[in-house]
Coordinates of C-alpha atoms in Angstrom, one line a residue:
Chain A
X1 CA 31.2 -25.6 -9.4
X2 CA 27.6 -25.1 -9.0
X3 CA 25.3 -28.3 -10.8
X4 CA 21.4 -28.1 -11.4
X5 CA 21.0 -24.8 -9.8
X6 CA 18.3 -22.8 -11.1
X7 CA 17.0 -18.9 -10.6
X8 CA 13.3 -17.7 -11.5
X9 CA 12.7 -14.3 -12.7
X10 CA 8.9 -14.0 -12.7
X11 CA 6.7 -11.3 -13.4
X12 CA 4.9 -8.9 -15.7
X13 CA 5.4 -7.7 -18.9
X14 CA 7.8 -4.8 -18.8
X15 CA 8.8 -5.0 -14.9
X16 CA 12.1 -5.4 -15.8
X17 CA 12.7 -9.3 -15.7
X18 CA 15.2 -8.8 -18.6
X19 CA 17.0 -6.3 -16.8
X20 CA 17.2 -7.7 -13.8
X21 CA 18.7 -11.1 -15.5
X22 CA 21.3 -9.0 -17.7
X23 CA 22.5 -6.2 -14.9
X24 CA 22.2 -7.7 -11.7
X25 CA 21.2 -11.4 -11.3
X26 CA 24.6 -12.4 -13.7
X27 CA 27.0 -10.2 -13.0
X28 CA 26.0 -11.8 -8.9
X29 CA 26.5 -15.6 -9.9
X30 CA 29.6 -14.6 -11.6
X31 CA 30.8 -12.2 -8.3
X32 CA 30.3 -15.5 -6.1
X33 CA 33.7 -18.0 -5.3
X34 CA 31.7 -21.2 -6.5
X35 CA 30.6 -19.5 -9.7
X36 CA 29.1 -21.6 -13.1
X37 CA 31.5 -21.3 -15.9
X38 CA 30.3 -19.8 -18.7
X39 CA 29.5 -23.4 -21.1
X40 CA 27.4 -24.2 -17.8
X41 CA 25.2 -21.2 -17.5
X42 CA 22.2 -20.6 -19.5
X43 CA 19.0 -18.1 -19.5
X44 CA 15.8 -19.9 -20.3
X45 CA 12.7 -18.4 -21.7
X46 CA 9.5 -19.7 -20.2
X47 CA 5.9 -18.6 -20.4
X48 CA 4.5 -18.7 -24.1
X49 CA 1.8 -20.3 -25.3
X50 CA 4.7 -23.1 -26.5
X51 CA 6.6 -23.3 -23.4
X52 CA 5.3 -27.2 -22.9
X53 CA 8.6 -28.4 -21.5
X54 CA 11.7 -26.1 -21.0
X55 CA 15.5 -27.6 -21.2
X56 CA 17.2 -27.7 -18.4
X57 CA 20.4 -29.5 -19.4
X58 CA 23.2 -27.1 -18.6
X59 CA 24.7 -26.8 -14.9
X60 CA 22.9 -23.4 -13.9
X61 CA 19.7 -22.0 -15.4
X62 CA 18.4 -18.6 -15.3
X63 CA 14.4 -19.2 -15.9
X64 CA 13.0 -15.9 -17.4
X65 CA 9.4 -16.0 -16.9
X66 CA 6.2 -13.9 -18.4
X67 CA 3.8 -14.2 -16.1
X68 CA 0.9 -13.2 -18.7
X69 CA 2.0 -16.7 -20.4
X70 CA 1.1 -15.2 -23.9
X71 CA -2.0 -13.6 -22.7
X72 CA -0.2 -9.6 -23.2
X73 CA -0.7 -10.9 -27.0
X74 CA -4.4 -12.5 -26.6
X75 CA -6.2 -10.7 -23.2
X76 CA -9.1 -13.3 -23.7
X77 CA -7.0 -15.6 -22.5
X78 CA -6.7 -14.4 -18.6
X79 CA -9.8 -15.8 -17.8
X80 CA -7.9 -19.2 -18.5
X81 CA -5.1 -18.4 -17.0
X82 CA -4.0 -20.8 -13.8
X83 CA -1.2 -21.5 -12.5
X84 CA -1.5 -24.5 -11.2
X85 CA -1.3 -26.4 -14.3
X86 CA 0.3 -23.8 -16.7
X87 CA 3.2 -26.0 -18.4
X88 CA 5.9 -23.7 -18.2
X89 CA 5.4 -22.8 -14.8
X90 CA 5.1 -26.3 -13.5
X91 CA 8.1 -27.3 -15.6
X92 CA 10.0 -25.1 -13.9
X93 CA 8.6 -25.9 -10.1
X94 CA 9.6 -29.7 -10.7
X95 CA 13.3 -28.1 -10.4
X96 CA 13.0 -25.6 -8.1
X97 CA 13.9 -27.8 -4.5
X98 CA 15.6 -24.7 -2.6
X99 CA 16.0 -22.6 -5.5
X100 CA 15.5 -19.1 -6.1
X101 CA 13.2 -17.1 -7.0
X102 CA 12.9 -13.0 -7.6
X103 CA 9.7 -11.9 -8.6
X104 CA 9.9 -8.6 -10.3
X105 CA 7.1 -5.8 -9.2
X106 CA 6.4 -2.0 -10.5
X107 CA 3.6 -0.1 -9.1
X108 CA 1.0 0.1 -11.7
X109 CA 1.7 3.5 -12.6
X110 CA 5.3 3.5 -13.1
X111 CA 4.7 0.2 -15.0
X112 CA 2.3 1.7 -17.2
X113 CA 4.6 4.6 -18.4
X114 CA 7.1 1.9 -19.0
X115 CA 5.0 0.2 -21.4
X116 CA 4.2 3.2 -23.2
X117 CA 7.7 3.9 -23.6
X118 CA 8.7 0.4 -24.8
X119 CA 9.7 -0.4 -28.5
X120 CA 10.7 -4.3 -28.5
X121 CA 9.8 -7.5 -27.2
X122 CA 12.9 -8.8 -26.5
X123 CA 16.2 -6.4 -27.1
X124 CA 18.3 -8.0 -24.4
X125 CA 18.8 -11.3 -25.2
X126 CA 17.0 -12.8 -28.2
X127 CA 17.3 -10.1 -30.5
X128 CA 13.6 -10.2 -31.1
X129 CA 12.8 -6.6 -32.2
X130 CA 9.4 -7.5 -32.8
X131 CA 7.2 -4.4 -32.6
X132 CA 5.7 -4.6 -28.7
X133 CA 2.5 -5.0 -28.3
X134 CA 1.7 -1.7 -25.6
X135 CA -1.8 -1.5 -26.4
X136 CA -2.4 -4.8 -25.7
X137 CA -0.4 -5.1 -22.4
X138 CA -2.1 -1.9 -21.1
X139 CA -5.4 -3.5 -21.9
X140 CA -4.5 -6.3 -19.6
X141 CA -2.4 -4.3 -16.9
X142 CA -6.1 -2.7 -16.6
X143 CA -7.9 -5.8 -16.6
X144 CA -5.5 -7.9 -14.0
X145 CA -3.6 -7.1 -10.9
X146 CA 0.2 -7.7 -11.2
X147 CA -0.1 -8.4 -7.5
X148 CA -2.5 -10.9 -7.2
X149 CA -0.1 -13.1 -10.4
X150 CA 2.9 -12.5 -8.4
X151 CA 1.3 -14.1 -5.1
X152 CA -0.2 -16.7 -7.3
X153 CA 3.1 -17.6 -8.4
X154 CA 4.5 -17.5 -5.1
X155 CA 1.9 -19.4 -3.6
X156 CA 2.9 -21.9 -6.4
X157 CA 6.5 -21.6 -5.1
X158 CA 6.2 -22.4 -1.4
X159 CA 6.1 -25.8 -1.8
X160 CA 9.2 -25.9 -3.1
X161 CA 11.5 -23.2 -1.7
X162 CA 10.7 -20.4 0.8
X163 CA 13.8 -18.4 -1.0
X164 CA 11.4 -16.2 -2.3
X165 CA 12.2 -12.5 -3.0
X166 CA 10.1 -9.9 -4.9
X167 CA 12.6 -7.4 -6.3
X168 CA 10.3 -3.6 -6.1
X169 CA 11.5 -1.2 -8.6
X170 CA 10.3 2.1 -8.9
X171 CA 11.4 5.3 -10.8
X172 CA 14.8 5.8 -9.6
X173 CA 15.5 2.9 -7.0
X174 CA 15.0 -0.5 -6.8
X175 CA 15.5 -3.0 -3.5
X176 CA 14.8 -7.0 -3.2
X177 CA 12.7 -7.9 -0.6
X178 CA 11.8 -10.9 0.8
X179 CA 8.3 -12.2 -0.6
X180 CA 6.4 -11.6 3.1
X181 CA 7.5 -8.2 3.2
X182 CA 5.6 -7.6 0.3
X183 CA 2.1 -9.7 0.7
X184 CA 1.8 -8.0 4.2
X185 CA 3.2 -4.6 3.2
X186 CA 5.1 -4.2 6.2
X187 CA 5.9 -0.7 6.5
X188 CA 9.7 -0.3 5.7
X189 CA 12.1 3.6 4.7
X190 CA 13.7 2.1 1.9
X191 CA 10.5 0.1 0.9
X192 CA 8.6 3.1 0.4
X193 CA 11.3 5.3 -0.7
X194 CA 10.8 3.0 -3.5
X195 CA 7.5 3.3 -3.9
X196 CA 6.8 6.6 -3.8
X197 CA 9.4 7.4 -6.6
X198 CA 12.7 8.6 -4.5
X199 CA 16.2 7.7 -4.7
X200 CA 17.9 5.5 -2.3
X201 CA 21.8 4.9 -1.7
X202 CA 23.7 2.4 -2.0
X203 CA 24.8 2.2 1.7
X204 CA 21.2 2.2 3.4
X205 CA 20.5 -0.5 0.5
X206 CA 23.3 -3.4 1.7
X207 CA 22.4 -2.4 5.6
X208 CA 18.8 -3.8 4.4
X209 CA 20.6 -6.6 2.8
X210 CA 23.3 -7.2 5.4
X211 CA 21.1 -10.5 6.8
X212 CA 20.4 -12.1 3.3
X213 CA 22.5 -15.4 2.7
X214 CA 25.8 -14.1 0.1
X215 CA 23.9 -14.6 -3.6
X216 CA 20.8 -12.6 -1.8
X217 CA 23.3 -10.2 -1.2
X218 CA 25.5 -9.9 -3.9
X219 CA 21.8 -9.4 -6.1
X220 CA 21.4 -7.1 -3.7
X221 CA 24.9 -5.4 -4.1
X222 CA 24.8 -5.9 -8.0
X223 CA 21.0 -4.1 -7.4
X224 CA 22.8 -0.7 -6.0
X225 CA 25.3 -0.8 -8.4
X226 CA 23.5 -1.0 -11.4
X227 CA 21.3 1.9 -10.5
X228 CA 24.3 3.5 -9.0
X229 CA 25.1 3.2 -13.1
X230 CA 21.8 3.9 -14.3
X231 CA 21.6 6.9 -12.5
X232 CA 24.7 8.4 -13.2
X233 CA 24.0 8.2 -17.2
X234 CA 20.8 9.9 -16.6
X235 CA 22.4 12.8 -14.7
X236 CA 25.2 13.0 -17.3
X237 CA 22.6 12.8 -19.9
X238 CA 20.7 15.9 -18.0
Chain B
X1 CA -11.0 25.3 23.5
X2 CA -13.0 22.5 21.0
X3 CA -10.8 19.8 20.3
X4 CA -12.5 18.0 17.3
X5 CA -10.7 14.7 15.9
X6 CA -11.5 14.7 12.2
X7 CA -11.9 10.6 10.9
X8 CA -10.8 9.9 8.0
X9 CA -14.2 9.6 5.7
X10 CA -16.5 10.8 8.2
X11 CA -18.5 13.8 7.2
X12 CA -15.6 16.0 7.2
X13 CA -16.2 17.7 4.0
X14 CA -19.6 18.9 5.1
X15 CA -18.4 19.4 8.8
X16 CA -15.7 21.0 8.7
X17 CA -17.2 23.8 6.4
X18 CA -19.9 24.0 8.5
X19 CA -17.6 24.5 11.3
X20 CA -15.3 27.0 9.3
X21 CA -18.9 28.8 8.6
X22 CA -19.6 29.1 12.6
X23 CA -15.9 30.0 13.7
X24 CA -14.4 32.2 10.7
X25 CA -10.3 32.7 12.1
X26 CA -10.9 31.4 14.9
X27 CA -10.6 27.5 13.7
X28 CA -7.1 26.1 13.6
X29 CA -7.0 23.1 10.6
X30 CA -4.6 20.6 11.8
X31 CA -4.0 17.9 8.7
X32 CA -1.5 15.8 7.6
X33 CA -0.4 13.2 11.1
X34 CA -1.4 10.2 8.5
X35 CA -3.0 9.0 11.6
X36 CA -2.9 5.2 11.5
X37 CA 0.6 4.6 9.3
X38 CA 3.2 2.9 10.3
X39 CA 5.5 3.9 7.6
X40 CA 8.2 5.7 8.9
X41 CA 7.8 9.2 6.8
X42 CA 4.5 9.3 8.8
X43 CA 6.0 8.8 12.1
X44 CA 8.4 11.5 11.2
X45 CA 5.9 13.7 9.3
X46 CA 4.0 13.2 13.2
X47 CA 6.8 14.2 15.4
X48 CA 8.3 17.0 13.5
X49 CA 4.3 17.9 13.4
X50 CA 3.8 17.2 17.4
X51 CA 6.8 19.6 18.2
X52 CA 5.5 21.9 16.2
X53 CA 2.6 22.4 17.9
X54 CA 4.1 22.2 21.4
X55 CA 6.5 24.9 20.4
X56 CA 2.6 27.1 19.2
X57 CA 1.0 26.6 22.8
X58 CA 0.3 30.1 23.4
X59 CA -0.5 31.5 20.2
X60 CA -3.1 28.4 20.2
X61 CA -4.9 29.0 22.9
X62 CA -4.7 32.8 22.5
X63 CA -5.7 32.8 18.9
X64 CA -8.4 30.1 18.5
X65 CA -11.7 28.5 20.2
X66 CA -11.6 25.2 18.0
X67 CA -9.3 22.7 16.5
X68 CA -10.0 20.6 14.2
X69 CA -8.4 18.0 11.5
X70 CA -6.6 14.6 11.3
X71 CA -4.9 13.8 14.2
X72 CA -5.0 11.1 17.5
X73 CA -6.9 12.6 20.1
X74 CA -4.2 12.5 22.9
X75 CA -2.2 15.1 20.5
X76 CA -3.5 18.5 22.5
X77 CA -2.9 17.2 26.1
X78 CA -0.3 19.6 26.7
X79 CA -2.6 22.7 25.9
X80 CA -3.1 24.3 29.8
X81 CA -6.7 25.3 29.0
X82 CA -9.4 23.3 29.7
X83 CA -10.8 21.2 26.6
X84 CA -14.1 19.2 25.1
X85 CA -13.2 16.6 22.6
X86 CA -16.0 16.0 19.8
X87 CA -15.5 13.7 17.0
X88 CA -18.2 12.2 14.1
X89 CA -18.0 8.2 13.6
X90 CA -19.7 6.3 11.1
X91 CA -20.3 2.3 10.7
X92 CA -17.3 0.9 10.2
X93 CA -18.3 -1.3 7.1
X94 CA -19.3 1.9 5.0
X95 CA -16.4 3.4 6.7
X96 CA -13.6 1.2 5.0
X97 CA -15.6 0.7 2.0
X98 CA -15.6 4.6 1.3
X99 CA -11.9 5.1 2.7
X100 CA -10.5 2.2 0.3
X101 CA -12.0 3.2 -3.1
X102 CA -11.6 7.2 -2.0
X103 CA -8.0 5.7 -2.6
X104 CA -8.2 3.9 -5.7
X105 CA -9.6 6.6 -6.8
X106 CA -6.7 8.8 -5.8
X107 CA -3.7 7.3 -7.2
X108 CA -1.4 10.0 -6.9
X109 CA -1.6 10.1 -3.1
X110 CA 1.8 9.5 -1.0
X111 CA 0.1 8.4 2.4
X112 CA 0.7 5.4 3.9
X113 CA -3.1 3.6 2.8
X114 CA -2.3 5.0 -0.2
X115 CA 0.7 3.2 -0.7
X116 CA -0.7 -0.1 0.2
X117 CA -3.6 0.9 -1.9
X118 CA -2.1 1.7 -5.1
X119 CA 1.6 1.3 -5.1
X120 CA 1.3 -1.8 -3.5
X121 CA -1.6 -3.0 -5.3
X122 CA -4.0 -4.6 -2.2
X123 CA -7.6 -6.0 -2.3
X124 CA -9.8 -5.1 -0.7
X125 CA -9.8 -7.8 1.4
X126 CA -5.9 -7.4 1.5
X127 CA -6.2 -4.1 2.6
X128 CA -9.1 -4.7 5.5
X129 CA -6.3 -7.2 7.0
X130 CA -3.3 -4.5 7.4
X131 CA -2.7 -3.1 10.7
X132 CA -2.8 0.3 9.7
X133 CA -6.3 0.0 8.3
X134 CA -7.8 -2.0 11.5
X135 CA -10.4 -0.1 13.9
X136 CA -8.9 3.3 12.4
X137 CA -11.6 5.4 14.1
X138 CA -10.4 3.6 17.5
X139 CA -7.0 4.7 16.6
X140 CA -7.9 8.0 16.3
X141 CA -9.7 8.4 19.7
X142 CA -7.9 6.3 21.8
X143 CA -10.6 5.6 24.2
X144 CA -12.1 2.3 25.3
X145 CA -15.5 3.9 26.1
X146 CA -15.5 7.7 24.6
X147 CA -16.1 8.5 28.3
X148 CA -13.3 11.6 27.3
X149 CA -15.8 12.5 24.6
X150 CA -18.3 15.7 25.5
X151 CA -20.1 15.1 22.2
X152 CA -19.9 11.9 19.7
X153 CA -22.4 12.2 16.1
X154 CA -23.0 9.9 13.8
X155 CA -22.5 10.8 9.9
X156 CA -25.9 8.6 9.4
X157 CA -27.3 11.0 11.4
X158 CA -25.6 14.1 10.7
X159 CA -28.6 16.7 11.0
X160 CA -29.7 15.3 13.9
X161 CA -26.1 15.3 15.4
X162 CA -25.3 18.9 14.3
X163 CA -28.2 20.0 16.5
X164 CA -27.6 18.0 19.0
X165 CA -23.5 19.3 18.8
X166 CA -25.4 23.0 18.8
X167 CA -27.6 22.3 21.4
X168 CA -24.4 21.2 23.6
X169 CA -22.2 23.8 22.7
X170 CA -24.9 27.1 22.1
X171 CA -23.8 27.0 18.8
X172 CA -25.7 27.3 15.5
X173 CA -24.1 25.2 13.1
X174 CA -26.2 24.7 9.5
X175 CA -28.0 21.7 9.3
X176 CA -29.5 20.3 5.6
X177 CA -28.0 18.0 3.3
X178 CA -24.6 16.9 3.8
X179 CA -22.0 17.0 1.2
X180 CA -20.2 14.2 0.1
X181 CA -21.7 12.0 2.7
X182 CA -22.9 8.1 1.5
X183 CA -26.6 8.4 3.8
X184 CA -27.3 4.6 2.7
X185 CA -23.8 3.1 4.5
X186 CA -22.2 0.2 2.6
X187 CA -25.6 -0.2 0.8
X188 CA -23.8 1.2 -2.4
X189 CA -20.9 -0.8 -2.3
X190 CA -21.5 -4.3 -3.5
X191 CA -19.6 -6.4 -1.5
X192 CA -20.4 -10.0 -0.3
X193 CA -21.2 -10.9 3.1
X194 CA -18.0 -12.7 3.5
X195 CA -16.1 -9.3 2.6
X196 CA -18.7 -7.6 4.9
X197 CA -17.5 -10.5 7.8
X198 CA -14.1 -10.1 7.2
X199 CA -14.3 -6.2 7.4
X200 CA -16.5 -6.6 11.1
X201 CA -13.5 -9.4 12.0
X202 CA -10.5 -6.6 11.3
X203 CA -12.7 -3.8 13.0
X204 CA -14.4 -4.9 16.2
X205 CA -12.9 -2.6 18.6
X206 CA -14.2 0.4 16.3
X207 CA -18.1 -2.0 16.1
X208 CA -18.6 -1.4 20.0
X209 CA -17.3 2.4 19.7
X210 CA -19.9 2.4 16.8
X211 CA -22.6 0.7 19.0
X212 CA -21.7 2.6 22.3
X213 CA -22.1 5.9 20.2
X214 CA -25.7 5.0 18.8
X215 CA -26.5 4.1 22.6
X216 CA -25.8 7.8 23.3
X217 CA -27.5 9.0 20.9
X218 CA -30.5 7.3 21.1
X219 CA -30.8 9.4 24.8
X220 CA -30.9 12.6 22.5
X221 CA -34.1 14.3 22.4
X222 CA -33.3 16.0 19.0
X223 CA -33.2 12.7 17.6
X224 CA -36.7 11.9 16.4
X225 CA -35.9 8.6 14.8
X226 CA -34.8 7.2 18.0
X227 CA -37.6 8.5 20.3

């Protein structure tokens, strides 16, 4: 059985974090032989203005982490906003010795239609159906690049672990890569079929993943088939 | 037949409808190679392209005395008849400064800059760093000393190059004020001279191109400011 194992989900508001935790990054611990039991397993919020120290009692953490840390509600805080001593963040980093880490990306545009869209804060696992604040996370979506927190993070990261992933989703595909592949933009077919909005299948999706270690790619498979899912309603739906 | 290798953010809205003015049907507009991306669409977009063109030998050199767009200079080597290459360049600072935030401006573009632009979400100084955006004009000529060059201008100087190109060629391309054409160089863009170092750093092959083009021109003798 797994013990003091930990994921991070990181990223911005409304780049699927949620999503990611729920429909792929679960249903993959689960899929793997030396799975956590259910008692053992947990999914931890991190990145509020409260997050001073996060619990991580239980044999296998999920951390799910807002990298606006309270900011989409208050955008003058940005200025203030480091990593480097941010609790929650640095909470999490004391346990992250080889972890891993997906850090969830949307291209700007994409990612602003999705906040638009958006009704909740929180639907998928705390219930909160707390009116969300689009206004305000467009304000700072213009103000801040998603890109330059995620590297932020990452660069925070690389002390620790070098299992770093970003996990690119566009409008109807979605593929992990690891963290280089996206600071250098290394030119890559499914990469920017992602990118520029097109569909990908499931097949050219695993041959990218075929050299990750087996929980990179069973995200990786659980990835394919959840759009493989998603997808499907939507046609149905017409 | 002309051969003229159109670089991205070099006068080309202003010389190319000059150019259009002075050859009517008989230019051929070749866009669209994404010269300079790696991504593989543009590969493909550049082969399926390449073949294209191969396949239109004749009707190209039957049908037209100039060609000019986007493209890597070596593209028209297999046309049989003979050929003059001219190209524009511009200082390579201003150069990348105009091409990046022509793309943040553009958001909806596919292209490969584009896509490390604004899908992708690089800097500036990100995007001075990527291979695809190093010494683009050198990419585009593929030359170490424009020696294969009958005629280089220089957007800075674009009147004085235009009659210069006419006085070459016997042609009588307008001259006056260019259109859509930054006269001041990075002067608009406020950058600091670190940025301004780190663009030189990524672009030193196309800063002696630059440097051998203004030695050329200064031999010019429609070129007032350099007598």
């Amino acid at each position: 059985m797994m013990k003091n194992k930990i994921a991070l989900v990181a990223g911005f508001s409304s780049t699927g974090k949620s999503t990611f935790i729920k429909h792929v990054l679960t249903p993959s611990l689960y899929a793997l032989p030396n799975r956590p039991d259910a008692h053992s397993f947990q999914v931890v919020f991190g990145g509020s203005a409260s997050d001073t120290s996060l619990d991580f009692s239980k044999n296998f953490s999920i951390v799910h982490y807002n990298a606006l840390v309270g900011c989409d509600n208050n955008v003058e805080q940005l200025d203030q906003l480091e990593y480097s001593s941010e609790p929650a963040l640095q909470s999490v980093l004391g346990q992250m010795k080889d972890q891993y880490a997906f850090l969830t990306y949307t291209p700007d545009p994409i990612l602003e239609a999705r906040i638009k869209a958006r009704k909740f804060v929180e639907p998928e696992y705390i219930q909160d159906t707390t009116p969300y604040p689009s206004a305000n996370v467009l304000q700072v979506l213009s103000q801040v690049s998603q890109r330059k927190l995620l590297l932020e993070i990452a660069d925070q990261l690389r002390s620790k672990t070098d299992k770093i992933f970003v996990v690119v989703s566009g409008l109807h595909s979605a593929i992990v890569v690891p963290e280089f592949m996206f600071r250098t933009g290394q030119p890559n077919a499914l990469l920017e079929a992602v990118l520029t909005g097109r569909s990908i299948g499931n097949e050219d999706l695993l041959h990218f993943a075929h050299h990750y270690d087996e929980f990179v790619f069973s995200v990786a498979r659980h990835l394919s088939l959840f759009q493989t899912r998603v997808n499907s309603e939507l046609r149905a739906v017409g | 037949m002309i051969i003229s290798v159109h670089i991205r953010k070099c006068a080309g809205t202003t010389f190319k409808a000059a150019l259009t003015q002075e050859f009517g049907p008989k230019i051929y507009m070749d866009y669209g190679d994404e010269v300079g991306s790696s991504w593989p669409s543009s590969k493909t977009k550049r082969l399926v392209k390449h073949s294209q063109m191969q396949a239109q030998r004749q009707a190209l050199q039957k049908n037209y005395k100039i060609i000019h767009g986007h493209f890597y200079r070596s593209k028209f080597d297999f046309l049989t008849v003979p050929r003059d290459y001219i190209t524009f360049m511009r200082d390579p600072v201003a150069r990348v400064l105009s091409n990046y935030y022509y793309l943040k401006r553009n958001k909806n573009r596919k292209n490969g800059d584009a896509l490390i632009v604004n899908a992708l979400g690089f800097s500036l100084e990100e995007y001075v760093c990527h291979p695809d955006c190093q010494n683009l004009q050198s990419q585009y000529l593929q030359t170490e000393d424009l020696s294969e060059f009958k005629f280089v201008g220089l957007v800075e100087h674009y009147d004085a190059s235009v009659a210069e190109l006419n006085n070459q060629f016997g042609l009588s391309l307008p001259v006056g004020p260019s259109k859509n054409v930054n006269q001041t160089g990075s002067a608009d863009y406020d950058i600091s001279p670190e940025t301004r170092d780190l663009i030189l750093e990524n672009n030193q092959k196309d800063q002696a191109l630059y440097e051998l083009a203004q030695q050329r021109m200064s031999s010019w003798t429609s070129a007032p400011e350099y007598a």
